Coordinates of C-alpha atoms in Angstrom, one line a residue:
Q1 CA -13.3 -24.5 -4.6
K2 CA -10.3 -25.7 -6.1
A3 CA -8.6 -22.6 -9.0
D4 CA -8.1 -23.0 -12.1
Y5 CA -5.5 -21.9 -13.8
R6 CA -7.1 -20.9 -17.1
A7 CA -9.7 -19.1 -15.4
C8 CA -7.7 -17.1 -12.9
M9 CA -5.3 -16.3 -16.3
K10 CA -8.5 -15.1 -18.0
K11 CA -9.7 -12.8 -15.0
A12 CA -5.7 -11.3 -15.2
F13 CA -6.2 -10.3 -19.0
Q14 CA -9.3 -8.8 -18.2
R15 CA -8.4 -6.6 -15.3
Y16 CA -5.1 -5.4 -17.1
A17 CA -5.6 -6.1 -20.9
I18 CA -4.3 -2.6 -21.7
E19 CA -1.1 -2.8 -19.5
L20 CA -0.6 -7.0 -21.2
I21 CA -1.6 -5.9 -24.9
A22 CA 1.5 -2.4 -24.4
C23 CA 3.7 -4.6 -23.2
A24 CA 6.6 -4.7 -26.0
D25 CA 8.4 -7.7 -24.6
L26 CA 5.5 -10.2 -25.1
R27 CA 6.2 -9.7 -28.9
D28 CA 8.9 -12.2 -29.1
S29 CA 7.6 -15.6 -29.0
E30 CA 10.1 -16.9 -26.3
I31 CA 9.5 -14.2 -23.6
E32 CA 5.7 -14.6 -24.6
K33 CA 6.3 -18.5 -23.7
Q34 CA 8.4 -17.8 -20.1
F35 CA 5.7 -15.4 -19.4
F36 CA 3.0 -17.8 -19.5
A37 CA 4.8 -20.8 -17.7
D38 CA 6.5 -18.6 -14.8
S39 CA 3.0 -17.9 -14.7
K40 CA 1.6 -21.5 -14.3
F41 CA 4.7 -21.9 -12.2
H42 CA 3.8 -19.7 -9.2
F43 CA 0.0 -20.1 -9.7
E44 CA 0.1 -24.2 -8.7
N45 CA 3.3 -22.9 -6.5
I46 CA 0.6 -20.9 -4.2
G47 CA -1.8 -23.4 -4.5
R48 CA 0.4 -26.1 -2.8
T49 CA 1.2 -24.0 -0.1
V50 CA -2.2 -22.7 -0.2
I51 CA -3.3 -26.8 0.2
E52 CA -0.8 -28.3 2.2
T53 CA 1.3 -25.8 4.0
F54 CA -1.2 -24.0 5.3
Q55 CA -2.8 -27.3 7.3
M56 CA 1.4 -27.7 9.0
P57 CA 1.5 -27.0 12.8
G58 CA 2.4 -24.0 14.0
Y59 CA 1.2 -21.9 11.0
E60 CA -2.1 -20.7 12.4
L61 CA -3.5 -19.8 8.5
D62 CA -6.7 -20.9 8.1
K63 CA -8.0 -19.6 4.7
T64 CA -11.4 -19.9 5.9
D65 CA -11.3 -16.8 7.9
A66 CA -9.0 -14.8 5.9
V67 CA -9.1 -11.0 4.8
I68 CA -7.8 -9.9 1.0
E69 CA -5.8 -6.5 1.1
P70 CA -6.6 -5.1 4.1
S71 CA -4.8 -1.8 4.8
Y72 CA -3.9 0.2 7.5
V73 CA -3.2 4.0 8.4
C74 CA -0.4 4.5 11.5
E75 CA -0.4 8.3 12.6
A76 CA 1.8 7.1 15.5
L77 CA 4.2 6.3 13.1
G78 CA 3.6 7.9 10.5
L79 CA 3.1 5.2 8.1
Q80 CA 0.2 3.1 6.2
G81 CA -0.1 -0.2 4.7
R82 CA -1.6 -2.5 3.0
L83 CA -1.3 -6.7 3.8
D84 CA -1.6 -9.2 1.1
Y85 CA -3.3 -12.1 3.3
M86 CA -4.0 -11.8 7.1
Q87 CA -5.9 -13.4 9.2
R88 CA -9.0 -12.0 10.8
D89 CA -7.5 -11.8 13.9
M90 CA -4.9 -9.8 13.2
L91 CA -2.1 -12.7 14.1
S92 CA -1.0 -13.7 11.6
F93 CA -0.4 -12.5 7.9
I94 CA 1.6 -12.8 4.9
E95 CA 3.1 -11.0 2.1
M96 CA 3.6 -12.4 -0.9
K97 CA 7.0 -12.2 -3.6
S98 CA 7.2 -13.1 -6.4
G99 CA 10.5 -12.1 -7.0
K100 CA 14.2 -13.8 -5.7
A101 CA 15.2 -13.9 -2.5
D102 CA 18.7 -13.7 -1.0
E103 CA 20.0 -16.9 -2.5
Y104 CA 24.1 -15.8 -1.3
A105 CA 24.2 -14.4 1.5
I106 CA 24.5 -17.7 2.9
Q107 CA 25.5 -20.6 1.1
G108 CA 23.7 -23.3 0.1
K109 CA 20.3 -21.5 1.9
I110 CA 17.5 -19.2 1.5
E111 CA 16.6 -15.9 3.1
P112 CA 14.5 -13.2 2.8
K113 CA 16.5 -9.7 1.1
E114 CA 16.8 -6.8 3.6
N115 CA 14.4 -4.8 2.4
H116 CA 11.5 -7.5 2.9
R117 CA 12.6 -8.1 6.0
V118 CA 12.4 -4.4 6.8
Q119 CA 8.9 -4.2 4.9
M120 CA 7.5 -6.9 7.2
L121 CA 8.9 -5.3 10.8
L122 CA 7.4 -1.7 9.7
Y123 CA 3.7 -3.8 8.9
Q124 CA 3.8 -5.8 12.7
A125 CA 4.9 -2.0 14.1
V126 CA 1.7 -0.4 12.3
L127 CA 0.0 -3.4 13.6
E128 CA 1.3 -2.9 17.6
Y129 CA 0.8 1.0 17.2
A130 CA -2.6 1.2 15.2
M131 CA -4.0 -1.7 16.2
D132 CA -2.4 -2.7 19.2
M133 CA -1.4 -6.1 18.4
D134 CA 1.4 -7.4 20.5
H135 CA 4.2 -7.8 18.1
R136 CA 5.9 -10.9 20.0
K137 CA 2.3 -12.7 19.7
G138 CA 1.2 -12.1 16.0
K139 CA 3.2 -14.6 13.3
A140 CA 4.7 -12.6 10.2
Y141 CA 5.5 -14.2 6.9
L142 CA 7.4 -13.7 3.5
F143 CA 6.2 -16.3 0.8
Y144 CA 8.5 -16.6 -2.1
T145 CA 6.3 -18.2 -4.6
R146 CA 8.8 -18.3 -6.7
Y147 CA 10.4 -21.7 -4.4
P148 CA 7.8 -21.7 -2.7
L149 CA 9.2 -20.3 1.3
L150 CA 6.7 -19.3 3.6
Y151 CA 9.5 -17.7 5.5
P152 CA 8.5 -16.5 9.5
A153 CA 9.5 -12.9 9.9
R154 CA 11.6 -12.8 13.0
A155 CA 10.6 -8.9 15.1
S156 CA 13.6 -6.9 15.3
W157 CA 12.9 -3.6 16.9
A158 CA 16.0 -2.3 16.6
M159 CA 16.1 -2.6 12.9
V160 CA 12.5 -0.7 12.9
K161 CA 14.2 2.0 14.7
R162 CA 16.6 2.5 11.9
A163 CA 14.2 2.5 9.2
I164 CA 12.2 4.8 11.0
N165 CA 15.4 6.9 11.3
L166 CA 16.0 6.4 7.8
R167 CA 12.5 7.5 7.3
N168 CA 12.5 10.7 8.7
R169 CA 15.6 11.7 7.3
I170 CA 14.3 11.3 3.9
V171 CA 11.0 13.4 5.3
A172 CA 13.7 16.2 6.9
D173 CA 15.2 16.7 3.6
E174 CA 12.0 17.1 1.2
Y175 CA 10.7 19.5 4.4
G176 CA 13.6 21.9 4.0
V177 CA 13.7 22.0 -0.4
Q178 CA 9.6 22.6 0.2
L179 CA 10.5 24.8 3.1
H180 CA 12.7 27.0 1.3
S181 CA 11.8 26.8 -2.9
S182 CA 14.8 27.8 -3.7
I183 CA 17.0 26.4 -6.9
E184 CA 19.8 27.5 -4.9
Y185 CA 19.4 24.9 -2.3
T186 CA 18.2 21.9 -4.1
A187 CA 20.9 22.5 -6.0
R188 CA 23.0 22.6 -3.2
K189 CA 20.7 19.6 -1.7
L190 CA 21.3 17.3 -5.0
S191 CA 24.5 17.8 -5.3
E192 CA 25.4 15.6 -2.2
I193 CA 23.8 12.9 -3.8
N194 CA 27.2 10.6 -5.1
S195 CA 28.0 7.4 -3.8
E196 CA 30.3 8.4 -0.9
T197 CA 27.8 10.4 0.3
V198 CA 24.8 7.3 -0.1
N199 CA 27.9 4.5 1.2
E200 CA 27.1 5.0 4.8
R201 CA 27.4 1.4 5.1
G202 CA 31.0 1.2 3.3
L203 CA 30.8 -0.9 0.6
T204 CA 33.4 -2.7 -0.7
N205 CA 32.5 -5.9 -2.9
V206 CA 31.7 -6.4 -6.7
L207 CA 27.9 -5.3 -6.3
W208 CA 28.4 -2.1 -4.6
A209 CA 31.8 -1.0 -7.1
R210 CA 30.3 -2.6 -10.8
Y211 CA 26.1 -2.3 -10.0
L212 CA 25.4 0.4 -7.7
S213 CA 28.0 2.8 -7.6
P214 CA 28.0 4.1 -11.2
P215 CA 24.0 4.7 -11.7
I216 CA 24.8 6.8 -8.6
D217 CA 27.4 8.8 -10.1
G218 CA 25.7 8.8 -13.0
F219 CA 22.9 10.4 -12.1
A220 CA 25.5 14.0 -10.8
K221 CA 26.9 13.5 -14.4
K222 CA 23.8 13.9 -16.1
L223 CA 22.4 17.2 -14.0
Q224 CA 26.4 18.6 -14.8
A225 CA 25.6 18.1 -18.5
L226 CA 22.6 20.0 -18.5
T227 CA 23.0 23.7 -20.0
P228 CA 22.4 26.3 -16.9
I229 CA 18.6 26.9 -18.5
E230 CA 17.6 23.3 -18.2
Q231 CA 19.1 23.3 -14.8
A232 CA 16.6 25.7 -13.3
Y233 CA 13.9 24.3 -15.1
H234 CA 14.6 21.1 -13.5
Y235 CA 15.6 22.8 -9.8
S236 CA 12.2 24.4 -9.9
L237 CA 10.3 21.6 -10.9
Y238 CA 12.0 19.4 -8.8
N239 CA 10.2 22.2 -6.3
F240 CA 7.0 22.1 -7.2
I241 CA 6.4 19.0 -7.0
T242 CA 8.3 18.4 -3.8
K243 CA 6.0 21.1 -2.5
E244 CA 2.7 19.4 -3.7
Q245 CA 3.8 16.0 -2.2
Y246 CA 4.7 17.1 0.9
T247 CA 1.6 19.2 1.0
T248 CA 0.0 15.9 0.3
K249 CA 1.3 13.6 3.1
S250 CA 1.4 16.3 5.9
G251 CA -1.7 17.9 5.7
D252 CA -0.9 21.5 5.7
T253 CA -3.3 24.1 6.7
D254 CA -1.1 26.7 5.6
Y255 CA -1.5 25.6 1.6
E256 CA -5.3 26.7 0.0
G257 CA -7.0 27.4 3.0
G258 CA -7.0 24.0 4.6
R259 CA -6.5 20.4 5.0
M260 CA -6.1 18.6 2.3
G261 CA -4.6 14.6 1.0
T262 CA -4.3 11.7 2.6
A263 CA -3.5 13.2 6.6
S264 CA -7.0 14.5 6.5
L265 CA -7.7 11.5 7.1
W266 CA -6.8 11.4 10.8
L267 CA -5.6 15.2 11.1
S268 CA -9.2 16.7 10.2
S269 CA -12.2 15.6 13.3
L270 CA -15.2 14.9 12.6
V271 CA -16.8 18.1 12.3
E272 CA -14.1 19.5 9.7
K273 CA -15.2 16.3 7.5
C274 CA -18.5 16.8 7.1
E275 CA -18.8 20.5 6.9
A276 CA -15.9 19.5 4.6
G277 CA -17.9 16.8 2.5
E278 CA -15.1 14.3 3.3
I279 CA -16.9 11.7 5.1
L280 CA -20.4 9.7 4.6
Y281 CA -20.8 7.6 8.5
D282 CA -23.5 5.1 10.4
L283 CA -24.0 3.3 7.2
K284 CA -25.1 0.0 6.8
I285 CA -24.5 -3.1 4.3
T286 CA -27.4 -3.7 2.4
E287 CA -26.1 -5.1 -0.8
N288 CA -22.8 -7.7 0.4
R289 CA -21.3 -8.8 -3.0
A290 CA -17.5 -9.1 -1.9
A291 CA -17.0 -12.0 -3.0
D292 CA -18.1 -11.6 -6.4
E293 CA -15.0 -12.5 -8.6
H294 CA -15.7 -9.5 -10.7
K295 CA -16.4 -6.5 -10.0
A296 CA -16.4 -7.2 -6.4
H297 CA -18.8 -4.2 -4.2
V298 CA -21.0 -3.4 -1.8
V299 CA -24.0 -1.3 -1.4
L300 CA -24.5 0.9 1.8
S301 CA -27.1 2.9 3.0
R302 CA -28.0 6.4 5.4
T303 CA -29.3 4.5 8.6
G304 CA -31.2 8.2 9.0
S305 CA -33.4 10.4 7.9
I306 CA -30.6 12.5 6.2
S307 CA -29.4 11.8 2.7
F308 CA -26.1 12.2 0.9
S309 CA -26.6 12.1 -2.9
E310 CA -24.2 14.8 -4.7
D311 CA -27.8 16.2 -6.3
M312 CA -29.3 17.2 -3.1
P313 CA -28.5 20.8 -1.8
E314 CA -28.0 18.7 2.2
A315 CA -25.9 17.0 1.0
L316 CA -21.8 15.8 0.8
P317 CA -20.5 16.9 -2.7
N318 CA -17.3 15.8 -2.5
F319 CA -17.9 12.1 -3.1
R320 CA -18.4 11.9 -7.1
A321 CA -18.6 8.2 -9.3
G322 CA -15.1 7.2 -9.2
D323 CA -13.7 8.4 -6.1
A324 CA -11.0 6.7 -4.4
I325 CA -12.4 6.2 -1.2
V326 CA -11.8 4.4 2.3
L327 CA -14.3 2.4 3.9
Y328 CA -14.1 1.1 8.2
E329 CA -16.0 -0.4 10.2
R330 CA -17.4 2.6 12.9
N331 CA -19.6 1.2 15.6
E332 CA -18.5 4.0 18.2
D333 CA -17.7 7.7 17.9
T334 CA -13.4 6.6 18.8
D335 CA -13.7 4.3 15.8
N336 CA -11.6 6.0 12.9
V337 CA -9.5 5.0 10.0
T338 CA -6.0 4.9 12.0
N339 CA -7.7 2.2 14.7
K340 CA -9.6 0.1 12.4
M341 CA -9.4 -2.0 9.7
V342 CA -9.7 0.0 6.2
F343 CA -10.7 -1.6 2.8
K344 CA -9.9 0.2 -0.2
G345 CA -12.6 0.8 -3.2
N346 CA -14.1 3.5 -5.6
I347 CA -17.9 4.9 -6.0
E348 CA -19.2 3.3 -8.6
A349 CA -22.8 4.9 -7.9
I350 CA -24.1 7.1 -5.3
T351 CA -27.5 8.2 -5.2
E352 CA -30.5 9.4 -2.9
N353 CA -30.4 6.7 -0.3
D354 CA -27.6 4.2 -1.5
I355 CA -23.6 4.5 -2.1
K356 CA -21.8 1.7 -3.9
I357 CA -18.7 0.6 -3.5
R358 CA -16.0 -1.3 -6.2
L359 CA -13.9 -2.9 -3.1
R360 CA -10.0 -3.5 -4.9
A361 CA -9.7 -6.7 -3.6
P362 CA -12.7 -9.1 -3.3
Q363 CA -13.7 -10.9 0.6
R364 CA -14.9 -14.5 0.3
N365 CA -15.0 -14.6 4.2
P366 CA -18.6 -13.1 4.7
A367 CA -17.3 -12.0 8.8
V368 CA -15.1 -9.5 6.9
L369 CA -18.0 -6.7 6.6
S370 CA -20.7 -8.1 8.8
A371 CA -24.3 -6.8 8.5
D372 CA -24.7 -6.1 12.1
S373 CA -21.8 -3.4 12.0
L374 CA -22.2 0.4 11.0
Y375 CA -19.4 1.5 8.3
A376 CA -17.6 4.8 7.8
V377 CA -16.6 6.1 3.7

């Protein structure tokens, strides 16, 4: 079925009605016209790429056997990511960008931006460490819809190491802030944010001098302009937020008496998850409406005799309508969120026997969520 631009825009307005109504820029008639012109331009480029480029030799892209927005959690690297498009065999995937590529690095040639290349490399690393997919065999593409350009991303493990090292340094700083939880320590740490410290590459070009450096130094100037009481409040609030975020990501067991946050997905055992009411498993899909364009969903039922309604005394009380969840296949005891493809969604309804999950992304390929598999939530 050929995609229709008007129908697509209607869906966009249904899904993002508040965001579009509240957008001040769209109140300008000229900007509004340009917005719709750009939207149609990108839409047509995407359609042409799927119809024409996907069929070209060497790309190995088949839209009839695709997965939309699958997520992965990699315990080894401490990363999680969501891909825009992936073949079901996980050998080819696409990350879509509506912005500009690097138009200035090489004269007369369009190249991916470095941050986009790093993002793709980290996706490849996650698939290798979490799903055992050899990065040398896979094909990763950056899709710049503006041009359009489907750019093959080449693996560079040296760049992956640099990215992970930078991430680890950031985590180390966050760990120090939440560990000390001290106004003096945080003030000293934030005082290190200046253009001289951040410019590790020794950049001297116009981009750095005119656009990147001033706002970095402006941060320190704004802090210095605060009164002592305002500074103390800022550092205290920063400490609190950093502690909350670090605990959520690390699953600190000494904080509030147990595992918490995203980290519990891989730090907690099956027994611990069951005791805490954080997992439903051995579920079968009894109604698959994952392909529905509006409100795509699946209904799953327990295969055993134990119910999981929030009203039952033996049930799992931590599941409520509206909760954000992850859904994945669990056919073996070794299957878990770190070695299976993950789909994100929300609980729309939960009864004594069934749980209805609204998927964040529709799945037109019926093989993606097989009726023969067992699932965990």
